[in-house]
Every structure is written in structure tokens, then in C-alpha cells.
PDB file of C-alpha atoms in Angstrom:
ATOM      1  CA  UNK A   1     141.040  72.447  55.694  1.00 53.00           C
ATOM      2  CA  UNK A   2     140.819  69.628  58.178  1.00 52.00           C
ATOM      3  CA  UNK A   3     143.366  71.362  60.404  1.00 52.00           C
ATOM      4  CA  UNK A   4     141.328  74.569  60.299  1.00 48.00           C
ATOM      5  CA  UNK A   5     138.123  72.720  61.266  1.00 48.00           C
ATOM      6  CA  UNK A   6     139.947  71.047  64.172  1.00 46.00           C
ATOM      7  CA  UNK A   7     141.356  74.409  65.302  1.00 45.00           C
ATOM      8  CA  UNK A   8     137.922  76.088  65.206  1.00 46.00           C
ATOM      9  CA  UNK A   9     136.356  73.166  67.087  1.00 50.00           C
ATOM     10  CA  UNK A  10     139.048  73.296  69.765  1.00 47.00           C
ATOM     11  CA  UNK A  11     138.638  77.059  70.063  1.00 46.00           C
ATOM     12  CA  UNK A  12     134.854  76.699  70.382  1.00 48.00           C
ATOM     13  CA  UNK A  13     135.133  74.019  73.103  1.00 45.00           C
ATOM     14  CA  UNK A  14     137.706  76.136  74.982  1.00 51.00           C
ATOM     15  CA  UNK A  15     135.447  79.191  74.885  1.00 47.00           C
ATOM     16  CA  UNK A  16     132.474  77.135  75.997  1.00 46.00           C
ATOM     17  CA  UNK A  17     134.448  75.653  78.911  1.00 50.00           C
ATOM     18  CA  UNK A  18     135.757  79.093  79.934  1.00 51.00           C
ATOM     19  CA  UNK A  19     132.271  80.584  79.758  1.00 51.00           C
ATOM     20  CA  UNK A  20     130.744  77.845  81.920  1.00 49.00           C
ATOM     21  CA  UNK A  21     133.476  78.131  84.552  1.00 50.00           C
ATOM     22  CA  UNK A  22     133.246  81.930  84.593  1.00 47.00           C
ATOM     23  CA  UNK A  23     129.456  81.871  85.107  1.00 47.00           C
ATOM     24  CA  UNK A  24     129.757  79.230  87.816  1.00 47.00           C
ATOM     25  CA  UNK A  25     132.401  81.300  89.621  1.00 43.00           C
ATOM     26  CA  UNK A  26     130.244  84.456  89.441  1.00 44.00           C
ATOM     27  CA  UNK A  27     127.208  82.500  90.668  1.00 43.00           C
ATOM     28  CA  UNK A  28     129.164  81.038  93.599  1.00 43.00           C
ATOM     29  CA  UNK A  29     130.377  84.542  94.537  1.00 44.00           C
ATOM     30  CA  UNK A  30     126.797  85.866  94.530  1.00 45.00           C
ATOM     31  CA  UNK A  31     125.534  82.964  96.669  1.00 46.00           C
ATOM     32  CA  UNK A  32     128.366  83.471  99.142  1.00 52.00           C
ATOM     33  CA  UNK A  33     126.561  86.550 100.504  1.00 53.00           C
ATOM     34  CA  UNK A  34     123.004  85.248 100.196  1.00 65.00           C
ATOM     35  CA  UNK A  35     121.473  84.368 103.542  1.00 73.00           C
ATOM     36  CA  UNK A  36     117.942  83.896 104.678  1.00 83.00           C
ATOM     37  CA  UNK A  37     116.370  87.344 104.497  1.00 90.00           C
ATOM     38  CA  UNK A  38     115.686  89.370 107.611  1.00 93.00           C
ATOM     39  CA  UNK A  39     111.956  89.481 108.267  1.00 93.00           C
ATOM     40  CA  UNK A  40     109.750  91.557 110.524  1.00 95.00           C
ATOM     41  CA  UNK A  41     106.036  91.602 111.265  1.00 93.00           C
ATOM     42  CA  UNK A  42     104.656  94.750 112.866  1.00 94.00           C
ATOM     43  CA  UNK A  43     101.185  96.175 113.391  1.00 92.00           C
ATOM     44  CA  UNK A  44      99.745  99.665 113.422  1.00 93.00           C
ATOM     45  CA  UNK A  45      96.204 100.872 113.895  1.00 90.00           C
ATOM     46  CA  UNK A  46      95.231 100.152 110.277  1.00 95.00           C
ATOM     47  CA  UNK A  47      97.831  97.774 108.853  1.00 95.00           C
ATOM     48  CA  UNK A  48     100.077  94.804 109.319  1.00 94.00           C
ATOM     49  CA  UNK A  49     103.524  95.097 107.763  1.00 96.00           C
ATOM     50  CA  UNK A  50     105.436  91.934 106.945  1.00 96.00           C
ATOM     51  CA  UNK A  51     108.746  92.830 105.305  1.00 97.00           C
ATOM     52  CA  UNK A  52     111.731  90.808 104.117  1.00 96.00           C
ATOM     53  CA  UNK A  53     115.150  92.030 102.978  1.00 96.00           C
ATOM     54  CA  UNK A  54     118.773  90.929 102.925  1.00 94.00           C
ATOM     55  CA  UNK A  55     121.372  92.325 105.359  1.00 94.00           C
ATOM     56  CA  UNK A  56     122.050  95.961 104.522  1.00 96.00           C
ATOM     57  CA  UNK A  57     125.533  96.770 103.180  1.00 96.00           C
ATOM     58  CA  UNK A  58     126.986 100.173 102.254  1.00 97.00           C
ATOM     59  CA  UNK A  59     126.893 100.728  98.489  1.00 96.00           C
ATOM     60  CA  UNK A  60     124.698  97.685  97.780  1.00 96.00           C
ATOM     61  CA  UNK A  61     121.138  97.996  96.513  1.00 96.00           C
ATOM     62  CA  UNK A  62     118.693  96.674  99.116  1.00 95.00           C
ATOM     63  CA  UNK A  63     115.370  95.344  97.819  1.00 96.00           C
ATOM     64  CA  UNK A  64     112.464  95.183 100.235  1.00 97.00           C
ATOM     65  CA  UNK A  65     109.386  92.985  99.876  1.00 97.00           C
ATOM     66  CA  UNK A  66     106.859  94.870 102.004  1.00 97.00           C
ATOM     67  CA  UNK A  67     103.573  92.979 102.344  1.00 97.00           C
ATOM     68  CA  UNK A  68     100.893  95.419 103.521  1.00 97.00           C
ATOM     69  CA  UNK A  69      97.685  93.970 104.923  1.00 95.00           C
ATOM     70  CA  UNK A  70      94.708  96.189 105.783  1.00 95.00           C
ATOM     71  CA  UNK A  71      93.286  95.166 109.161  1.00 92.00           C
ATOM     72  CA  UNK A  72      89.570  94.744 109.832  1.00 88.00           C
ATOM     73  CA  UNK A  73      86.994  92.007 110.170  1.00 87.00           C
ATOM     74  CA  UNK A  74      88.809  90.288 107.334  1.00 86.00           C
ATOM     75  CA  UNK A  75      92.422  91.060 106.417  1.00 91.00           C
ATOM     76  CA  UNK A  76      92.999  92.047 102.811  1.00 93.00           C
ATOM     77  CA  UNK A  77      96.016  93.226 100.806  1.00 95.00           C
ATOM     78  CA  UNK A  78      96.421  96.972 100.323  1.00 96.00           C
ATOM     79  CA  UNK A  79      95.422  97.253  96.661  1.00 95.00           C
ATOM     80  CA  UNK A  80      95.986 100.972  96.104  1.00 95.00           C
ATOM     81  CA  UNK A  81      98.319 103.218  97.979  1.00 96.00           C
ATOM     82  CA  UNK A  82     101.863 104.360  98.375  1.00 97.00           C
ATOM     83  CA  UNK A  83     104.732 103.193 100.590  1.00 97.00           C
ATOM     84  CA  UNK A  84     107.750 105.302 101.480  1.00 98.00           C
ATOM     85  CA  UNK A  85     110.659 103.596 103.228  1.00 97.00           C
ATOM     86  CA  UNK A  86     113.274 105.713 105.007  1.00 97.00           C
ATOM     87  CA  UNK A  87     116.520 104.376 106.464  1.00 97.00           C
ATOM     88  CA  UNK A  88     117.932 106.702 109.106  1.00 96.00           C
ATOM     89  CA  UNK A  89     120.982 108.607 107.739  1.00 92.00           C
ATOM     90  CA  UNK A  90     120.699 106.715 104.432  1.00 94.00           C
ATOM     91  CA  UNK A  91     117.877 108.218 102.391  1.00 93.00           C
ATOM     92  CA  UNK A  92     114.459 107.041 101.324  1.00 96.00           C
ATOM     93  CA  UNK A  93     112.537 105.488  98.449  1.00 96.00           C
ATOM     94  CA  UNK A  94     108.875 105.457  97.480  1.00 96.00           C
ATOM     95  CA  UNK A  95     106.663 103.059  95.596  1.00 96.00           C
ATOM     96  CA  UNK A  96     103.412 104.467  94.207  1.00 96.00           C
ATOM     97  CA  UNK A  97     101.527 101.195  93.780  1.00 96.00           C
ATOM     98  CA  UNK A  98     101.739  97.553  94.809  1.00 96.00           C
ATOM     99  CA  UNK A  99     102.801  94.869  92.347  1.00 93.00           C
ATOM    100  CA  UNK A 100     101.003  92.468  92.835  1.00 94.00           C
ATOM    101  CA  UNK A 101      98.266  93.777  95.195  1.00 94.00           C
ATOM    102  CA  UNK A 102      99.572  94.099  98.752  1.00 96.00           C
ATOM    103  CA  UNK A 103     103.275  93.865  97.895  1.00 97.00           C
ATOM    104  CA  UNK A 104     105.414  96.978  97.612  1.00 98.00           C
ATOM    105  CA  UNK A 105     109.020  96.651  96.448  1.00 97.00           C
ATOM    106  CA  UNK A 106     111.053  99.743  97.367  1.00 97.00           C
ATOM    107  CA  UNK A 107     114.832  99.715  96.893  1.00 97.00           C
ATOM    108  CA  UNK A 108     117.477 101.667  98.782  1.00 96.00           C
ATOM    109  CA  UNK A 109     121.239 101.927  98.508  1.00 97.00           C
ATOM    110  CA  UNK A 110     122.711 102.632 101.973  1.00 97.00           C
ATOM    111  CA  UNK A 111     125.563 105.148 101.971  1.00 96.00           C
ATOM    112  CA  UNK A 112     126.656 105.012 105.643  1.00 96.00           C
ATOM    113  CA  UNK A 113     127.331 102.120 107.978  1.00 96.00           C
ATOM    114  CA  UNK A 114     125.768 102.223 111.419  1.00 96.00           C
ATOM    115  CA  UNK A 115     124.034 100.374 114.243  1.00 95.00           C
ATOM    116  CA  UNK A 116     120.715 100.957 115.988  1.00 96.00           C
ATOM    117  CA  UNK A 117     119.227 102.739 112.965  1.00 97.00           C
ATOM    118  CA  UNK A 118     115.505 103.200 112.329  1.00 98.00           C
ATOM    119  CA  UNK A 119     113.803 101.865 109.231  1.00 98.00           C
ATOM    120  CA  UNK A 120     110.496 103.710 108.768  1.00 98.00           C
ATOM    121  CA  UNK A 121     107.607 102.664 106.533  1.00 98.00           C
ATOM    122  CA  UNK A 122     105.023 105.343 105.775  1.00 98.00           C
ATOM    123  CA  UNK A 123     101.913 103.774 104.303  1.00 97.00           C
ATOM    124  CA  UNK A 124      99.453 106.079 102.541  1.00 97.00           C
ATOM    125  CA  UNK A 125      96.067 104.698 101.491  1.00 96.00           C
ATOM    126  CA  UNK A 126      92.854 106.396 100.389  1.00 94.00           C
ATOM    127  CA  UNK A 127      91.462 106.630 103.931  1.00 94.00           C
ATOM    128  CA  UNK A 128      94.483 106.488 106.281  1.00 96.00           C
ATOM    129  CA  UNK A 129      98.197 107.110 106.736  1.00 96.00           C
ATOM    130  CA  UNK A 130     100.245 104.780 108.951  1.00 96.00           C
ATOM    131  CA  UNK A 131     103.837 104.928 110.095  1.00 97.00           C
ATOM    132  CA  UNK A 132     105.625 101.776 111.214  1.00 97.00           C
ATOM    133  CA  UNK A 133     109.180 101.907 112.576  1.00 98.00           C
ATOM    134  CA  UNK A 134     111.620  99.018 112.829  1.00 97.00           C
ATOM    135  CA  UNK A 135     114.376  99.793 115.336  1.00 97.00           C
ATOM    136  CA  UNK A 136     117.902  98.459 115.767  1.00 95.00           C
ATOM    137  CA  UNK A 137     118.689  98.067 112.073  1.00 97.00           C
ATOM    138  CA  UNK A 138     122.357  97.649 111.131  1.00 96.00           C
ATOM    139  CA  UNK A 139     124.019  98.770 107.915  1.00 97.00           C
ATOM    140  CA  UNK A 140     127.309  96.896 107.495  1.00 96.00           C
ATOM    141  CA  UNK A 141     130.396  98.490 105.931  1.00 96.00           C
ATOM    142  CA  UNK A 142     131.005  95.435 103.704  1.00 95.00           C
ATOM    143  CA  UNK A 143     129.830  91.892 102.943  1.00 92.00           C
ATOM    144  CA  UNK A 144     132.557  90.316 105.055  1.00 92.00           C
ATOM    145  CA  UNK A 145     131.295  92.092 108.188  1.00 93.00           C
ATOM    146  CA  UNK A 146     127.688  91.235 107.319  1.00 91.00           C
ATOM    147  CA  UNK A 147     128.641  87.565 106.861  1.00 89.00           C
ATOM    148  CA  UNK A 148     130.436  87.484 110.241  1.00 89.00           C
ATOM    149  CA  UNK A 149     127.356  88.898 111.986  1.00 86.00           C
ATOM    150  CA  UNK A 150     124.821  86.668 110.246  1.00 78.00           C
ATOM    151  CA  UNK A 151     122.868  84.618 112.787  1.00 74.00           C
ATOM    152  CA  UNK A 152     121.696  81.360 111.263  1.00 64.00           C
ATOM    153  CA  UNK A 153     118.473  80.133 112.799  1.00 64.00           C
ATOM    154  CA  UNK A 154     117.874  76.442 113.119  1.00 63.00           C
ATOM    155  CA  UNK A 155     115.079  75.122 110.971  1.00 67.00           C
ATOM    156  CA  UNK A 156     112.159  73.898 112.993  1.00 67.00           C
ATOM    157  CA  UNK A 157     108.829  72.298 112.375  1.00 68.00           C
ATOM    158  CA  UNK A 158     107.292  75.508 111.130  1.00 72.00           C
ATOM    159  CA  UNK A 159     104.184  75.723 109.027  1.00 70.00           C
ATOM    160  CA  UNK A 160     104.492  78.214 106.192  1.00 73.00           C
ATOM    161  CA  UNK A 161     101.414  80.205 105.229  1.00 72.00           C
ATOM    162  CA  UNK A 162     102.312  82.962 102.798  1.00 79.00           C
ATOM    163  CA  UNK A 163     100.524  86.318 102.744  1.00 79.00           C
ATOM    164  CA  UNK A 164      99.569  85.661  99.145  1.00 82.00           C
ATOM    165  CA  UNK A 165      97.805  82.480 100.304  1.00 80.00           C
ATOM    166  CA  UNK A 166      96.107  84.163 103.258  1.00 80.00           C
ATOM    167  CA  UNK A 167      94.822  87.030 101.139  1.00 84.00           C
ATOM    168  CA  UNK A 168      92.890  84.562  98.942  1.00 80.00           C
ATOM    169  CA  UNK A 169      90.629  83.439 101.807  1.00 80.00           C
ATOM    170  CA  UNK A 170      88.772  85.196 104.591  1.00 81.00           C
ATOM    171  CA  UNK A 171      91.246  85.422 107.448  1.00 75.00           C
ATOM    172  CA  UNK A 172      92.285  87.606 110.346  1.00 79.00           C
ATOM    173  CA  UNK A 173      94.754  87.279 113.158  1.00 71.00           C
ATOM    174  CA  UNK A 174      95.396  89.115 116.355  1.00 69.00           C
ATOM    175  CA  UNK A 175      98.564  90.266 118.052  1.00 65.00           C
ATOM    176  CA  UNK A 176      99.152  88.208 121.191  1.00 79.00           C
ATOM    177  CA  UNK A 177      99.029  90.323 124.336  1.00 84.00           C
ATOM    178  CA  UNK A 178      99.102  89.436 128.012  1.00 90.00           C
ATOM    179  CA  UNK A 179      95.665  89.639 129.644  1.00 88.00           C
ATOM    180  CA  UNK A 180      93.974  88.457 132.797  1.00 88.00           C
TER     181      UNK A 180
END
């Protein structure tokens, strides 16, 4: 009986050790391809689009965090509307409502590698339709190629002010343009 208890205890400890090492190995493999997300801020007549997403890789699901701000005297999140994202030669996806307000989370799975592709966001609200295009998007054939092309930016003395924070107060900004 004592031998059996010892054997079960040893088996349990071995399984626990194996499980911990396996999960750690899987976690390390996932982090290996995690970089700072790509981010873009673009304006149209009615909206500001701030979007973040990881490098695009063929066969991998790409999740976008598209923050849509309605422009005006005071900038507010788009609370009702639809966003369709289209990746040139790679399909499209639509989201029928934000979750939470202002944030749309479409997902795409690129099927073809390529450079200089267009990523188009069509924003449909109750009183307007906007189209915003991001040019020069790359879809990599694999993670290894994406990792080789990743450009790490040095951290600076930046001040972070999230959209979710800005939407809680009266705020507006303006695109900087050259003027006399």
C-alpha cells in the first residue's frame, strides 16, 4: 500500500512538472512572435481612425483594434455604426457594432503574402459613410520573415493618453498642417 501511494505521488509530481514545462514552452513560443503592434492614426472628413494590429502573416488570424472617433466641436466615440475592413487581395471582415463604444474589433486571416497592399476601413454611421485607406501594408509569408522585418522603435519620453481616456472628457485635436 505504501509503495502504491509513493508511486501515485511520484506520477502526480511528474505530470505536474511536465504540464508546467509544456505550458511555459508554449507561452515562450507565442511571445517569440509578439511585438509592439503596428499603429496608424488617419483622418477623414467625419472621423479619426486610430488602429492597432500585429504584423500580418499568411494563415494567421489578424485582430484589429479600430478606435473610431467622430470629429466635431468635441470628439466622441462612434457609438453606433458598422466598420468593414478590406485587405487588398486578402478578403474583408465587418463588425456591426462597437464593443465598447468607439472600438471595433474586426478579424482577418490573410491568404496571400505581398507588399504595398491597401488596408481599407469603410465606416458607416447613421449620418455619414467614410473610407480611410492605409497604404504600404505588408503581409508576410511566415513569422520568421515578419520577425526579420520588425523595426523596434526606441522608447522615448512619450506621454500616453488613451482614446478611452480622451472620450471621457471634452476634447478635440487638429491635424498639423503647414500654414503661413
